[in-house]
Tab-separated table of C-alpha atoms in Angstrom:
chain	number	residue	atom	x	y	z
A	1	MET	CA	0.000	0.000	0.000
A	2	ARG	CA	2.822	2.369	0.919
A	3	LYS	CA	4.533	1.616	-2.398
A	4	ASN	CA	1.348	2.496	-4.318
A	5	ALA	CA	1.027	5.738	-2.390
A	6	VAL	CA	4.605	6.682	-3.270
A	7	LEU	CA	3.896	5.938	-6.942
A	8	ILE	CA	0.757	8.094	-6.915
A	9	VAL	CA	2.643	10.961	-5.281
A	10	ALA	CA	5.416	10.627	-7.877
A	11	VAL	CA	2.923	10.745	-10.767
A	12	ILE	CA	1.182	13.793	-9.289
A	13	ALA	CA	4.552	15.490	-8.803
A	14	ILE	CA	5.523	14.837	-12.435
A	15	ILE	CA	2.203	16.196	-13.725
A	16	ALA	CA	2.520	19.262	-11.489
A	17	ALA	CA	6.077	19.826	-12.717
A	18	VAL	CA	5.003	19.591	-16.374
A	19	VAL	CA	2.121	22.019	-15.819
A	20	GLY	CA	4.393	24.350	-13.871
A	21	ILE	CA	7.019	24.336	-16.616
A	22	LYS	CA	4.371	25.073	-19.265
A	23	VAL	CA	2.982	27.992	-17.270
A	24	ALA	CA	6.482	29.358	-16.659
A	25	VAL	CA	7.460	29.044	-20.338
A	26	ASP	CA	4.225	30.696	-21.506
A	27	GLU	CA	4.749	33.571	-19.093
A	28	ALA	CA	8.417	34.056	-19.981
A	29	SER	CA	7.745	33.748	-23.708
A	30	GLY	CA	4.683	35.936	-24.130
A	31	VAL	CA	4.033	34.258	-27.505
A	32	SER	CA	1.393	31.661	-28.355
A	33	PRO	CA	2.433	29.042	-29.167
A	34	PRO	CA	5.803	29.677	-27.495
A	35	PHE	CA	7.782	27.609	-29.984
A	36	THR	CA	8.393	26.965	-33.672
A	37	VAL	CA	9.900	24.031	-35.571
A	38	VAL	CA	12.670	24.676	-38.106
A	39	ASP	CA	12.046	22.980	-41.464
A	40	SER	CA	14.758	24.520	-43.647
A	41	GLN	CA	18.543	24.658	-43.791
A	42	SER	CA	18.876	28.439	-44.023
A	43	MET	CA	20.321	28.903	-40.514
A	44	GLN	CA	22.680	25.918	-40.475
A	45	HIS	CA	26.451	26.332	-40.219
A	46	SER	CA	27.206	22.861	-41.593
A	47	HIS	CA	25.489	19.751	-42.951
A	48	ASP	CA	25.505	18.152	-39.489
A	49	SER	CA	23.236	19.187	-36.650
A	50	GLU	CA	25.027	21.206	-33.965
A	51	VAL	CA	23.874	22.102	-30.466
A	52	GLY	CA	23.759	25.883	-30.155
A	53	ILE	CA	23.080	26.403	-33.876
A	54	ILE	CA	19.605	26.525	-35.445
A	55	ASP	CA	19.331	23.388	-37.578
A	56	THR	CA	16.583	21.590	-39.468
A	57	GLY	CA	14.479	19.649	-36.959
A	58	ASP	CA	15.210	21.904	-33.986
A	59	MET	CA	12.418	23.296	-31.843
A	60	ILE	CA	12.995	26.947	-30.973
A	61	LEU	CA	11.384	28.619	-27.967
A	62	LEU	CA	10.251	32.151	-28.742
A	63	ARG	CA	10.175	35.416	-26.818
A	64	ASP	CA	7.939	38.397	-27.501
A	65	THR	CA	9.741	41.550	-28.620
A	66	SER	CA	8.118	43.442	-25.749
A	67	LYS	CA	10.238	41.304	-23.417
A	68	HIS	CA	13.404	41.539	-25.507
A	69	GLU	CA	14.055	44.044	-28.289
A	70	PRO	CA	16.043	42.456	-31.133
A	71	VAL	CA	19.773	43.155	-31.205
A	72	THR	CA	21.154	43.248	-34.750
A	73	TYR	CA	24.275	41.507	-36.013
A	74	VAL	CA	25.972	44.884	-36.428
A	75	GLU	CA	25.115	45.904	-32.851
A	76	GLY	CA	26.132	42.507	-31.490
A	77	TYR	CA	29.439	42.688	-33.345
A	78	ALA	CA	30.289	45.874	-31.451
A	79	SER	CA	29.062	44.708	-28.034
A	80	GLY	CA	29.985	41.011	-28.226
A	81	TYR	CA	26.356	39.890	-27.874
A	82	ARG	CA	25.781	36.531	-29.572
A	83	MET	CA	22.870	34.129	-30.041
A	84	PHE	CA	22.908	30.760	-31.809
A	85	GLY	CA	26.526	30.936	-32.881
A	86	GLU	CA	26.596	34.444	-34.379
A	87	TYR	CA	26.363	38.085	-33.346
A	88	GLY	CA	22.908	39.523	-32.745
A	89	ASP	CA	19.434	38.022	-32.454
A	90	VAL	CA	17.445	35.705	-34.666
A	91	ILE	CA	13.911	36.913	-35.349
A	92	ILE	CA	10.768	35.229	-36.633
A	93	TYR	CA	8.959	37.474	-39.062
A	94	GLU	CA	5.751	37.119	-41.045
A	95	ARG	CA	5.207	37.550	-44.778
A	96	THR	CA	1.907	38.199	-46.533
A	97	ASN	CA	0.275	34.896	-47.518
A	98	GLN	CA	3.542	33.006	-47.027
A	99	ASN	CA	5.213	30.978	-44.306
A	100	GLN	CA	7.109	32.673	-41.498
A	101	VAL	CA	10.871	33.138	-41.738
A	102	ILE	CA	13.391	32.583	-38.941
A	103	HIS	CA	16.518	34.560	-39.870
A	104	ARG	CA	19.042	36.842	-38.221
A	105	ALA	CA	18.480	40.589	-37.874
A	106	ILE	CA	21.548	42.141	-39.516
A	107	LEU	CA	21.038	45.916	-39.540
A	108	TYR	CA	18.234	48.280	-38.598
A	109	LEU	CA	17.687	51.035	-41.164
A	110	GLU	CA	15.707	54.094	-40.135
A	111	SER	CA	14.238	56.185	-42.919
A	112	ASN	CA	15.172	59.856	-42.828
A	113	GLY	CA	12.153	60.698	-44.967
A	114	ASP	CA	14.251	62.048	-47.840
A	115	GLY	CA	15.263	58.794	-49.512
A	116	THR	CA	18.252	58.246	-47.226
A	117	PHE	CA	18.627	55.943	-44.232
A	118	SER	CA	20.395	55.902	-40.906
A	119	GLY	CA	22.100	52.586	-40.125
A	120	ARG	CA	21.817	51.943	-36.398
A	121	GLY	CA	25.206	51.101	-34.913
A	122	LEU	CA	26.873	50.958	-38.324
A	123	GLU	CA	29.598	53.419	-37.299
A	124	TYR	CA	30.902	50.778	-34.865
A	125	TYR	CA	31.039	47.987	-37.437
A	126	THR	CA	34.813	48.129	-37.947
A	127	ASP	CA	37.777	45.755	-37.965
A	128	ALA	CA	40.443	45.574	-35.256
A	129	ASP	CA	42.239	48.578	-36.752
A	130	GLY	CA	39.102	50.712	-36.849
A	131	ASN	CA	38.554	50.402	-40.589
A	132	PRO	CA	34.881	50.293	-41.636
A	133	LEU	CA	33.527	46.867	-42.564
A	134	TRP	CA	30.921	48.533	-44.743
A	135	TYR	CA	30.750	50.760	-47.789
A	136	CYS	CA	27.989	52.864	-49.294
A	137	ASP	CA	28.548	54.410	-52.710
A	138	GLY	CA	26.108	57.230	-52.015
A	139	SER	CA	27.502	58.413	-48.692
A	140	THR	CA	30.232	57.746	-46.147
A	141	ASP	CA	27.954	59.003	-43.380
A	142	SER	CA	26.155	56.098	-41.651
A	143	SER	CA	23.277	58.444	-40.827
A	144	LYS	CA	22.748	59.488	-44.479
A	145	LEU	CA	22.980	56.244	-46.430
A	146	SER	CA	21.929	56.071	-50.084
A	147	GLY	CA	22.794	54.060	-53.175
A	148	ILE	CA	24.249	50.563	-52.777
A	149	LEU	CA	25.163	49.500	-49.243
A	150	SER	CA	27.695	46.698	-48.733
A	151	LEU	CA	28.555	44.883	-45.493
A	152	TYR	CA	31.764	42.847	-45.383
A	153	ASP	CA	32.868	39.788	-43.396
A	154	VAL	CA	29.362	38.889	-42.246
A	155	GLY	CA	28.974	35.671	-40.269
A	156	TYR	CA	31.085	32.537	-39.984
A	157	GLY	CA	31.441	32.412	-43.785
A	158	GLY	CA	32.721	35.996	-44.070
A	159	LYS	CA	29.969	36.936	-46.521
A	160	THR	CA	29.704	40.210	-48.422
A	161	ALA	CA	26.074	41.353	-48.470
A	162	GLU	CA	24.789	44.149	-50.718
A	163	ILE	CA	21.489	45.947	-51.136
A	164	ASN	CA	20.304	48.790	-53.361
A	165	LEU	CA	18.757	51.174	-50.865
A	166	SER	CA	16.681	52.885	-53.547
A	167	ARG	CA	14.494	49.755	-53.602
A	168	LEU	CA	13.598	50.161	-49.940
A	169	SER	CA	11.184	52.414	-48.109
A	170	GLY	CA	10.207	53.030	-44.522
A	171	SER	CA	12.155	51.744	-41.538
A	172	GLY	CA	12.983	48.190	-40.579
A	173	TYR	CA	15.509	45.381	-40.447
A	174	LEU	CA	17.757	43.911	-43.099
A	175	THR	CA	17.748	40.166	-42.431
A	176	MET	CA	19.675	37.132	-43.596
A	177	GLY	CA	19.980	33.381	-42.997
A	178	ASP	CA	23.262	32.223	-41.452
A	179	ASN	CA	23.930	29.499	-44.045
A	180	ALA	CA	26.922	30.713	-46.072
A	181	ASP	CA	26.180	28.322	-48.948
A	182	THR	CA	22.452	28.865	-49.498
A	183	ASN	CA	21.846	32.347	-48.069
A	184	THR	CA	24.565	34.476	-49.594
A	185	ASN	CA	22.875	37.856	-49.308
A	186	PHE	CA	20.199	39.819	-47.488
A	187	ASP	CA	16.675	38.385	-47.645
A	188	GLN	CA	15.657	41.650	-49.293
A	189	ALA	CA	18.228	41.180	-52.085
A	190	LEU	CA	17.339	37.513	-52.651
A	191	GLY	CA	13.594	38.172	-52.868
A	192	ILE	CA	12.764	36.202	-49.718
A	193	VAL	CA	10.914	39.281	-48.522
A	194	SER	CA	10.098	42.348	-50.604
A	195	GLY	CA	11.119	45.069	-48.174
A	196	LEU	CA	12.552	45.836	-44.780
A	197	VAL	CA	11.201	43.726	-41.935
A	198	THR	CA	9.127	46.140	-39.890
A	199	GLU	CA	8.650	45.860	-36.153
A	200	ASP	CA	4.969	45.061	-36.711
A	201	SER	CA	5.816	42.042	-38.863
A	202	ILE	CA	8.120	40.496	-36.250
A	203	LYS	CA	6.350	37.732	-34.349
A	204	ALA	CA	9.132	37.076	-31.839
A	205	THR	CA	12.837	36.659	-31.227
A	206	ALA	CA	14.397	33.201	-30.972
A	207	TRP	CA	15.059	32.497	-27.301
A	208	MET	CA	16.200	28.923	-26.656
A	209	GLU	CA	16.971	25.827	-28.707
A	210	LEU	CA	15.596	22.344	-28.035
A	211	PRO	CA	17.909	20.352	-30.315
A	212	TRP	CA	16.232	17.820	-32.618
A	213	ALA	CA	12.913	18.066	-30.710
A	214	GLY	CA	10.999	19.144	-33.817
A	215	SER	CA	12.173	16.179	-35.894
A	216	VAL	CA	9.166	14.093	-34.875
A	217	LYS	CA	6.750	16.789	-36.079
A	218	LEU	CA	8.510	16.997	-39.454
A	219	ILE	CA	8.288	13.226	-39.858
A	220	MET	CA	4.610	13.150	-38.838
A	221	ASN	CA	3.886	15.938	-41.353
A	222	GLY	CA	5.570	13.949	-44.106
A	223	ASN	CA	8.484	16.376	-44.266
A	224	ASP	CA	11.201	13.899	-43.323
A	225	SER	CA	12.885	14.679	-46.654
A	226	ALA	CA	13.994	17.988	-45.107
A	227	LEU	CA	15.818	16.082	-42.385
A	228	ASN	CA	17.354	13.627	-44.824
A	229	SER	CA	18.549	16.409	-47.109
A	230	TRP	CA	19.773	19.034	-44.654
A	231	ALA	CA	20.343	17.442	-41.234
A	232	PRO	CA	20.440	13.637	-41.566
A	233	SER	CA	21.978	13.253	-38.112
A	234	SER	CA	19.093	15.021	-36.305
A	235	ILE	CA	16.783	12.025	-35.938
A	236	TRP	CA	19.602	9.817	-34.671
A	237	TYR	CA	20.637	12.440	-32.138
A	238	LEU	CA	17.002	12.670	-31.025
A	239	ILE	CA	16.738	8.890	-30.639
A	240	SER	CA	19.972	8.849	-28.632
A	241	ALA	CA	18.777	11.687	-26.393
A	242	VAL	CA	15.364	10.090	-25.762
A	243	THR	CA	16.968	6.709	-25.072
A	244	THR	CA	19.396	8.288	-22.616
A	245	VAL	CA	16.600	10.075	-20.765
A	246	PHE	CA	14.453	6.923	-20.732
A	247	LEU	CA	17.264	4.767	-19.348
A	248	SER	CA	18.095	7.437	-16.777
A	249	VAL	CA	14.483	7.514	-15.564
A	250	ILE	CA	14.419	3.706	-15.385
A	251	GLY	CA	17.708	3.763	-13.480
A	252	VAL	CA	16.461	6.320	-10.965
A	253	GLY	CA	13.243	4.356	-10.504
A	254	PHE	CA	15.191	1.142	-9.943
A	255	ALA	CA	17.475	2.851	-7.427
A	256	LEU	CA	14.530	4.290	-5.482
A	257	ASP	CA	12.758	0.933	-5.506
A	258	THR	CA	15.891	-0.811	-4.213
A	259	LEU	CA	16.275	1.800	-1.475
A	260	HIS	CA	12.636	1.323	-0.494
A	261	LEU	CA	13.072	-2.463	-0.254
A	262	ARG	CA	16.179	-2.102	1.898
A	263	LYS	CA	14.357	0.202	4.287
A	264	ALA	CA	11.456	-2.251	4.407
A	265	VAL	CA	13.817	-5.134	5.238
A	266	LYS	CA	15.511	-3.129	7.987
A	267	GLY	CA	12.142	-2.127	9.347
A	268	GLY	CA	11.097	-5.795	9.444
A	269	HIS	CA	14.037	-6.638	11.665
């Protein structure tokens, strides 16, 4: 009877812990649902899944921008702030009648209202010798940008990204996927999104990574080809992680049961 009571208490404790974690995550996130599953390779740094990098099959916990304003790559470069293996924050933004995009915020451009833009923090985007890592053919003043803007040495692949500012209007973020092979330029230059990513179109910032946790959803949705093509190791890492957790739980349960039996034997004497 005592053993059954202990089991019931353990089950109730587990349920309470799960509910408590959900409530805490919802509150800290401020977004519903508080997660998204990655189904493309655009943020990967290699063909293999890596912890700390956003890969195909990862589940990403989200945070509302009211709780954390996005830090751009350019700003992070100057301050040392990094998320998911690169400077700056990763944002999830919405497109009209299309799927959401999870890419890195690179530079915030504020319209001056006269066809020029101010690049927030761009004056600090320099190399170790203080030389600018950017060039604009219409102006050398980061607060009066016009013409073609180029950023150099962006990301782990050292990409050069360019955009014709005359194609843009309003204020917002230039964005880009981390993948140096598939995402070689700004989203705005590649046609992934037609204009700057405005604050209103940002759903959330990426907060935490649950490696491989979204693989099951991709498989259930018939999108396992994405895993096979871009992160073939994800499902095996997930299986290994689940197996490890399962065996650990079994081991703890066995240890507690053994301890209970020993106490019962001592009590009998």
